[in-house]
Coordinates of C-alpha atoms and ligand atoms in Angstrom, one line a residue:
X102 CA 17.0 -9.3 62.5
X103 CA 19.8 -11.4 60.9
X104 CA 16.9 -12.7 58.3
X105 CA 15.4 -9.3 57.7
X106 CA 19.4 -7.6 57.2
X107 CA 20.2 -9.8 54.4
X108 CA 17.1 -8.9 52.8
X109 CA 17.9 -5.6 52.6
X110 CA 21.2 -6.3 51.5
X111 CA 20.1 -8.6 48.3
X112 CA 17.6 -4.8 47.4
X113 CA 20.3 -2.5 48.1
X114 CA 22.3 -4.3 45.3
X115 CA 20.0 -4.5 42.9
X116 CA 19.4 -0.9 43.6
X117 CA 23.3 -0.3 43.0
X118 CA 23.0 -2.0 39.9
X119 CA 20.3 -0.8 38.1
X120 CA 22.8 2.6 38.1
X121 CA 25.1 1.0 35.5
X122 CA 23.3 0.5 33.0
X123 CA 22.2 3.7 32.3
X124 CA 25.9 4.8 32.4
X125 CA 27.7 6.0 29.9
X126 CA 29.8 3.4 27.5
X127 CA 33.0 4.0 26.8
X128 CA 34.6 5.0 23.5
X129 CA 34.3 2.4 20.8
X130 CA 37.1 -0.4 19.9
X131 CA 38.9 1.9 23.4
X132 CA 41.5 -0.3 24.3
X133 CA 42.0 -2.0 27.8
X134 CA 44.2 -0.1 30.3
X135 CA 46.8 -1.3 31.4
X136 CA 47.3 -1.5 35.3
X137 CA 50.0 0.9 36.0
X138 CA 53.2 -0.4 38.4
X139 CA 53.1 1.6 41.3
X140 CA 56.0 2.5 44.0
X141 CA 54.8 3.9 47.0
X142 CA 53.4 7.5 46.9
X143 CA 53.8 7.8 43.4
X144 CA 51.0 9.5 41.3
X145 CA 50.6 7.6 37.8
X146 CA 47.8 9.2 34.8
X147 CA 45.7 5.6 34.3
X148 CA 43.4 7.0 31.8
X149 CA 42.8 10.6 30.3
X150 CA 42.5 12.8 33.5
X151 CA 42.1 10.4 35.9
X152 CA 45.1 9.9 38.5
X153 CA 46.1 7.2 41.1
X154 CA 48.4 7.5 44.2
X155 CA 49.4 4.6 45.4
X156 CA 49.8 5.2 49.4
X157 CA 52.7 3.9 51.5
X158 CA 51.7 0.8 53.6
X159 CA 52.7 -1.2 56.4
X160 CA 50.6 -4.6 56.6
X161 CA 53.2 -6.5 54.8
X162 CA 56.4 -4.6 56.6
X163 CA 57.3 -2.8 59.9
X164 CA 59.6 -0.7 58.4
X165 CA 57.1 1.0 55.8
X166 CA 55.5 3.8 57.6
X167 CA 51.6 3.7 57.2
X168 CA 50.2 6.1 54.6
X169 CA 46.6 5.8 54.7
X170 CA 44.8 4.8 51.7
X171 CA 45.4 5.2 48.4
X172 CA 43.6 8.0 46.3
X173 CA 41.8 8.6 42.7
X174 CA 41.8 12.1 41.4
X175 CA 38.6 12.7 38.5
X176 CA 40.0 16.0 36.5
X177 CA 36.5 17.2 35.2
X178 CA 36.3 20.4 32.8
X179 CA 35.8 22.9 35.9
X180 CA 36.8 20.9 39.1
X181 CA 38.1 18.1 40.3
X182 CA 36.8 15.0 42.4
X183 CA 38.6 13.2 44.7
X184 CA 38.2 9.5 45.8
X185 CA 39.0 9.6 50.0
X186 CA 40.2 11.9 52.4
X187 CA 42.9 10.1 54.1
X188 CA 44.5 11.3 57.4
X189 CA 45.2 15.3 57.7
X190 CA 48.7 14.5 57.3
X191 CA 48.5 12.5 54.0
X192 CA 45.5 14.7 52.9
X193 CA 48.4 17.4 52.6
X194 CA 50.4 15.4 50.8
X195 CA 48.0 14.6 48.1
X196 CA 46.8 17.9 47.6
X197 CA 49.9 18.9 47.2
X198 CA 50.4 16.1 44.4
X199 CA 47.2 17.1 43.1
X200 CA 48.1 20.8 41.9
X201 CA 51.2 18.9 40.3
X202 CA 48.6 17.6 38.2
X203 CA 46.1 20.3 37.5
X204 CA 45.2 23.9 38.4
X205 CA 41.3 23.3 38.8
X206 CA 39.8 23.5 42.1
X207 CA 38.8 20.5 44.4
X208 CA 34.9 20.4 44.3
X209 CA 33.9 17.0 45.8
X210 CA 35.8 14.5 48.0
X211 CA 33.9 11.4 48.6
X212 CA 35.0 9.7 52.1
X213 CA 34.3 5.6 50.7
X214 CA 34.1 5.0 54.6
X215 CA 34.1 6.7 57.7
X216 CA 37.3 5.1 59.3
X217 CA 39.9 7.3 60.2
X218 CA 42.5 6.6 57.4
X219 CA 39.6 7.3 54.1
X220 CA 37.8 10.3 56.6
X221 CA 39.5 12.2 59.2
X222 CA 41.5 14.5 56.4
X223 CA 38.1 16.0 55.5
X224 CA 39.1 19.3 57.2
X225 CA 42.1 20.0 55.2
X226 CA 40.1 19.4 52.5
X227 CA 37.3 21.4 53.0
X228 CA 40.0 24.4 53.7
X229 CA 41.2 23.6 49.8
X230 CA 36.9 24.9 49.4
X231 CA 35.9 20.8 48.8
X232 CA 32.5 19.6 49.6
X233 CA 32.3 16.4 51.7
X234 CA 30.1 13.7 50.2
X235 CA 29.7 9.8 51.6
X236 CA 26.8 7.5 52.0
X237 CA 24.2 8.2 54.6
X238 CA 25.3 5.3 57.1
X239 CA 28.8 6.9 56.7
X240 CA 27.8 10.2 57.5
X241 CA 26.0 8.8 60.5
X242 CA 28.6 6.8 62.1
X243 CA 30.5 10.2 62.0
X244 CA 28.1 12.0 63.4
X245 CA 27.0 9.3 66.2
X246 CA 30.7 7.8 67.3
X247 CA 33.2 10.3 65.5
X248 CA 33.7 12.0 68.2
X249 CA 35.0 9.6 70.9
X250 CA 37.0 7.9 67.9
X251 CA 38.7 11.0 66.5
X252 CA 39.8 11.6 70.6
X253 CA 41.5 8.3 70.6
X254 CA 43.2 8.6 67.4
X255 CA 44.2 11.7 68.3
X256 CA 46.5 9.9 71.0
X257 CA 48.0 8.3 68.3
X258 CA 48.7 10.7 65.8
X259 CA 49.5 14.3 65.8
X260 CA 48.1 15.6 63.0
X261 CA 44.9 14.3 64.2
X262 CA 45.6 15.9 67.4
X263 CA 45.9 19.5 65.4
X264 CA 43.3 18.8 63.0
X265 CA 38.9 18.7 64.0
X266 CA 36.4 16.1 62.9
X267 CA 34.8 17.7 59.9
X268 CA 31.2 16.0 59.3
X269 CA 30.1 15.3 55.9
X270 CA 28.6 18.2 53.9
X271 CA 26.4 16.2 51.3
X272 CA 25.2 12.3 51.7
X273 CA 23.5 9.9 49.5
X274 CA 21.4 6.3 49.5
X275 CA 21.9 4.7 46.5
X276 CA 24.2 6.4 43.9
X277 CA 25.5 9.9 43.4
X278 CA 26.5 11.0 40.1
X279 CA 29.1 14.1 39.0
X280 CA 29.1 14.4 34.7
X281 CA 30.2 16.8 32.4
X282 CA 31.4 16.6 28.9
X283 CA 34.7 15.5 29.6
X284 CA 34.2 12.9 33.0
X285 CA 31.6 10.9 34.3
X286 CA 31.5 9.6 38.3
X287 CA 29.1 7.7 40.2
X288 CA 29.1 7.2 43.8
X289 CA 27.6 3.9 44.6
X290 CA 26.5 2.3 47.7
X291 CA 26.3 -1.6 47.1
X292 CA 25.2 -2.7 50.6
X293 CA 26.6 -3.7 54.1
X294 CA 29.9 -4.4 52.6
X295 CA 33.8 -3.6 54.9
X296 CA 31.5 -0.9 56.4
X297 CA 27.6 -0.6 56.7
X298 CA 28.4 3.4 55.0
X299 CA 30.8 1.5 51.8
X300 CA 30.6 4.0 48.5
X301 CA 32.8 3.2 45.4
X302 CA 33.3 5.0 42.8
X303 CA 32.4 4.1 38.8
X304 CA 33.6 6.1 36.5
X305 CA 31.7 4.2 33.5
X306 CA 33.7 5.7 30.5
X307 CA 37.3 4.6 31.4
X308 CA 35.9 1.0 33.1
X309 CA 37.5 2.1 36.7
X310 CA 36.0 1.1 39.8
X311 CA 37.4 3.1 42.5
X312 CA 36.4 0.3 46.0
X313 CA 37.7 1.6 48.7
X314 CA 38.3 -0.7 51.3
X315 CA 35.3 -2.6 50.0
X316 CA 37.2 -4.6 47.9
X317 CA 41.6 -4.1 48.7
X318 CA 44.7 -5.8 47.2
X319 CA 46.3 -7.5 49.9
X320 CA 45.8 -8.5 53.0
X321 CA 43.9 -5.3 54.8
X322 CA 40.6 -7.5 54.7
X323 CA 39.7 -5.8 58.0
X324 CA 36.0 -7.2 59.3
X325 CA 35.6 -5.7 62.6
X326 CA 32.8 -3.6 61.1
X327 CA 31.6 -5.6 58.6
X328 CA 28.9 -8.0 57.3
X329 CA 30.6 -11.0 55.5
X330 CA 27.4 -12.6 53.9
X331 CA 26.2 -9.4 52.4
X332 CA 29.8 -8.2 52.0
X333 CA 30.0 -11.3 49.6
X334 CA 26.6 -10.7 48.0
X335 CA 27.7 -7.2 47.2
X336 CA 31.2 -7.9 45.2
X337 CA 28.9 -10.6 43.1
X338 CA 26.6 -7.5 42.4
X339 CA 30.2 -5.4 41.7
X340 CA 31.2 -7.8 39.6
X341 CA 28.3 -7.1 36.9
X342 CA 29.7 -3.7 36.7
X343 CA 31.7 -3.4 32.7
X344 CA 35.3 -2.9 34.7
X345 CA 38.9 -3.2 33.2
X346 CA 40.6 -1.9 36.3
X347 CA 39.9 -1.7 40.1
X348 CA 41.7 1.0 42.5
X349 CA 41.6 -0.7 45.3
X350 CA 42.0 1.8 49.0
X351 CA 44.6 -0.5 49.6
X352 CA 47.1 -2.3 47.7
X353 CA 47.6 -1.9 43.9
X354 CA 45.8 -1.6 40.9
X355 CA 44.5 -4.4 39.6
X356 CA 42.3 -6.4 37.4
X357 CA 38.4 -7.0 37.8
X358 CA 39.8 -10.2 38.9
X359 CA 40.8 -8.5 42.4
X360 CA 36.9 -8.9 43.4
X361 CA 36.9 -12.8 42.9
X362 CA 39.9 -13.0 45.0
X363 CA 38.5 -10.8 48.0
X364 CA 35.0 -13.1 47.3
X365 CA 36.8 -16.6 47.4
X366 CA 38.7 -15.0 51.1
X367 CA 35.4 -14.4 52.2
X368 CA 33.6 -17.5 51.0
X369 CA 36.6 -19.5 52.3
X370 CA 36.6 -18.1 55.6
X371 CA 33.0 -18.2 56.3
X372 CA 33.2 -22.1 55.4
X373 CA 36.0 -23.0 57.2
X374 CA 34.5 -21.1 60.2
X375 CA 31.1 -22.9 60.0
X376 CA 32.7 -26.1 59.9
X377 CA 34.5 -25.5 62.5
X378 CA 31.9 -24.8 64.6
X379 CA 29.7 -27.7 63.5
X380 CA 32.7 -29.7 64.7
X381 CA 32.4 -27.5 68.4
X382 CA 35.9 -26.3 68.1
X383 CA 36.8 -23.1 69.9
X384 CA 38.1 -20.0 67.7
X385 CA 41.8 -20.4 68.7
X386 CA 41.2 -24.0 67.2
X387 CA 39.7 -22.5 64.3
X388 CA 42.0 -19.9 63.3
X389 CA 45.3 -22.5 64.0
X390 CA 43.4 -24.8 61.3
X391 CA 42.7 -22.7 58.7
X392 CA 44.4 -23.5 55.7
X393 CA 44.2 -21.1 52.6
X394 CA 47.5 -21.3 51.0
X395 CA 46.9 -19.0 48.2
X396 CA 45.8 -16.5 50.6
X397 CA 49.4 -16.5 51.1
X398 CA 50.4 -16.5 47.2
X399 CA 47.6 -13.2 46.7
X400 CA 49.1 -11.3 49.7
X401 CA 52.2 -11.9 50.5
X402 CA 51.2 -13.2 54.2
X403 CA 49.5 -16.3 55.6
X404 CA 46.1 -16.1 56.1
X405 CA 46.1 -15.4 60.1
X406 CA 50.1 -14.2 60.6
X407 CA 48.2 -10.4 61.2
X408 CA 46.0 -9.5 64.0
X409 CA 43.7 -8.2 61.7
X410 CA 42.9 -11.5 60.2
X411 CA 43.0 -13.1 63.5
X412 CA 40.3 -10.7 64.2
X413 CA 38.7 -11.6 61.0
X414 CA 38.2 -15.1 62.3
X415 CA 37.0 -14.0 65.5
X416 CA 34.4 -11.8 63.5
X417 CA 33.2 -14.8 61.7
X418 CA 32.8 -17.0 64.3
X419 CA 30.3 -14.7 66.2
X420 CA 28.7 -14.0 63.0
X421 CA 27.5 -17.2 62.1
X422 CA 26.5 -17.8 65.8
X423 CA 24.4 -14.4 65.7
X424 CA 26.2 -12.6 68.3
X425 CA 27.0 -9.5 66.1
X426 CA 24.4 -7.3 65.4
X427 CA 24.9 -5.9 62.0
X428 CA 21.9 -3.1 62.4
X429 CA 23.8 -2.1 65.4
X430 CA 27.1 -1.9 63.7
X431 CA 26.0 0.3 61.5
X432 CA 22.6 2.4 62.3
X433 CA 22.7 3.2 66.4
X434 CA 25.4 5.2 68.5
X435 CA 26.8 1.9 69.9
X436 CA 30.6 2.7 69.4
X437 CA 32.1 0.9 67.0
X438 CA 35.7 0.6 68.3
X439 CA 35.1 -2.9 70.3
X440 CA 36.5 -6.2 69.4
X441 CA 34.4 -8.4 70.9
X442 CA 30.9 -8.7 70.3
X443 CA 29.0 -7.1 73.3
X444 CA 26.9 -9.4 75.5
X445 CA 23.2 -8.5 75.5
X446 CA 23.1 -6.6 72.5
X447 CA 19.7 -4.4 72.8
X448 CA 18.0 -3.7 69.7
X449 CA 17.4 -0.8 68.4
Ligands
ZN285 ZN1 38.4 0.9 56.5

């Protein structure tokens, strides 16, 4: 199954890819943008029409209230298109910063994934007369575990509480593409990447790849749903795209540079993991020898001070010893919320 999964990854990505070279180039001798500096829940213009909020986050401090993901707004001639739908709470919020920036009406959001922080605003979107579009796996998951999730977040967070699960309205495979005369969007799906349902967004003319939490700026590397060999296999296929900056759905702005960084974590990890297995070490061994200092240097925090990277480990390690089932994670109504790998994983 493993064999047959990665298989699929390596066609999905050349699938992905063949989408940007038929995109549009940008203007001639168009100079590089620059990669705006952000304070949290500001709203800076990083290239004609196109607008970036940079959420709040609280990975790197306890203090910072967390504010969902971050958020791309695509200001076409008629409508606009909108990159996440965050929490209902924060969905407000950026709609609100939205009509700061234009009087057109919200047409498309694209949910990147269907975790609770990039999905569950999709209702207060869709009462703003948006359409909902993600990729088919994305839509699925929704469909097949949204339910029991969006009850347990909804002990967490009031908003969620006072809001409903709204399902996606339009899904895709491979690519999804909005143009006009003035903007130009394409929603691709690379492969099993943070998610098996991962959609970024190209916008081809201005060089901007909108990631979601495919690719992130910091340490929100969260792997509980991922696939770490194709996730890497994907970001090498990202990386062909023509790309001066990367909106990460968490983090900052930043470079094309950003994917080599996320690759080398991954890479990293999956080696250090492997050894340590080879060498029959348990995972608590593992994870107190792992030694990526410039994990450190890229984030701000060592490479397993955060349950989430701890996690990461623990992902790994059952990866490479085929107790996760990838199909599983992202095709069958198994619920997705669990931690540790089940025992006896049926097939579907
Ligand atoms: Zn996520």
């Amino acid at each position: 199954m493993l064999k047959r999964f990665a298989l699929l990854a390596v066609v999905g990505c050349a699938l992905a890819l063949a989408v940007y070279a038929a995109a549009d180039k940008p203007a001639e001798g168009a100079k590089q943008l620059p990669v705006p500096e952000m304070k949290f829940n500001e709203v800076k213009e990083i290239a004609p029409g196109v607008f970036f909020r940079y959420s709040s986050i609280s990975a790197n401090d306890k203090n910072i209230p967390f504010g969902g993901s971050n958020h791309t707004w695509v200001v076409f001639k008629d409508y606009v298109v909108v990159i996440d739908a965050n929490f209902p709470k924060e969905a407000a919020d950026v709609i609100a910063d939205i009509k700061k920036t234009t009087n057109k009406p919200i047409k498309y959001v694209l949910d990147t994934h269907h975790h609770g922080d990039h999905a569950y605003g999709n209702a207060v979107w869709a009462k703003e007369g948006a359409k909902i579009i993600a990729h088919t796996n994305a839509a699925r998951l929704m469909k097949t575990n949204g339910p029991k999730q969006w009850e347990e977040a909804a002990k967490d967070r009031k908003d969620i509480k006072d809001s409903e699960l709204k399902q996606v309205d339009i899904s895709f495979d491979d690519k999804y593409e909005l143009k006009d005369d003035t903007q130009h969007v394409v929603f691709m799906h690379f492969g099993h990447m943070h998610t098996a349902g991962d959609a970024s967004a190209y916008l081809p003319k201005h060089k901007i790849l909108c990631t979601g939490d495919a690719c992130v700026n910091g340490a929100f590397n969260y792997m509980g749903h991922s696939n770490s060999a194709s996730w890497i296999k994907c970001l090498e296929a990202m990386d062909k795209l023509d790309i001066d900056l990367i909106c990460p759905g968490h983090g900052k702005p930043a470079r094309k540079d950003l994917l080599a960084k996320e690759t080398r974590y991954f890479t990293e990890l999956r080696d250090a993991v492997k050894k340590g297995i080879d060498a029959k070490k348990s995972v608590e061994e593992i994870t107190k020898g792992l030694d990526l200092a410039w994990y450190k240097e890229w984030t701000g925090v060592g490479v397993v001070e955060t349950d989430m990277n701890k996690d990461s480990v623990k992902h790994v390690y059952n990866e490479l010893q085929g107790k996760i089932d990838h199909d599983r994670l992202g095709a069958t109504s198994a619920p997705l919320n669990w931690r540790q790998p089940p025992t006896g994983i049926a097939s579907r």
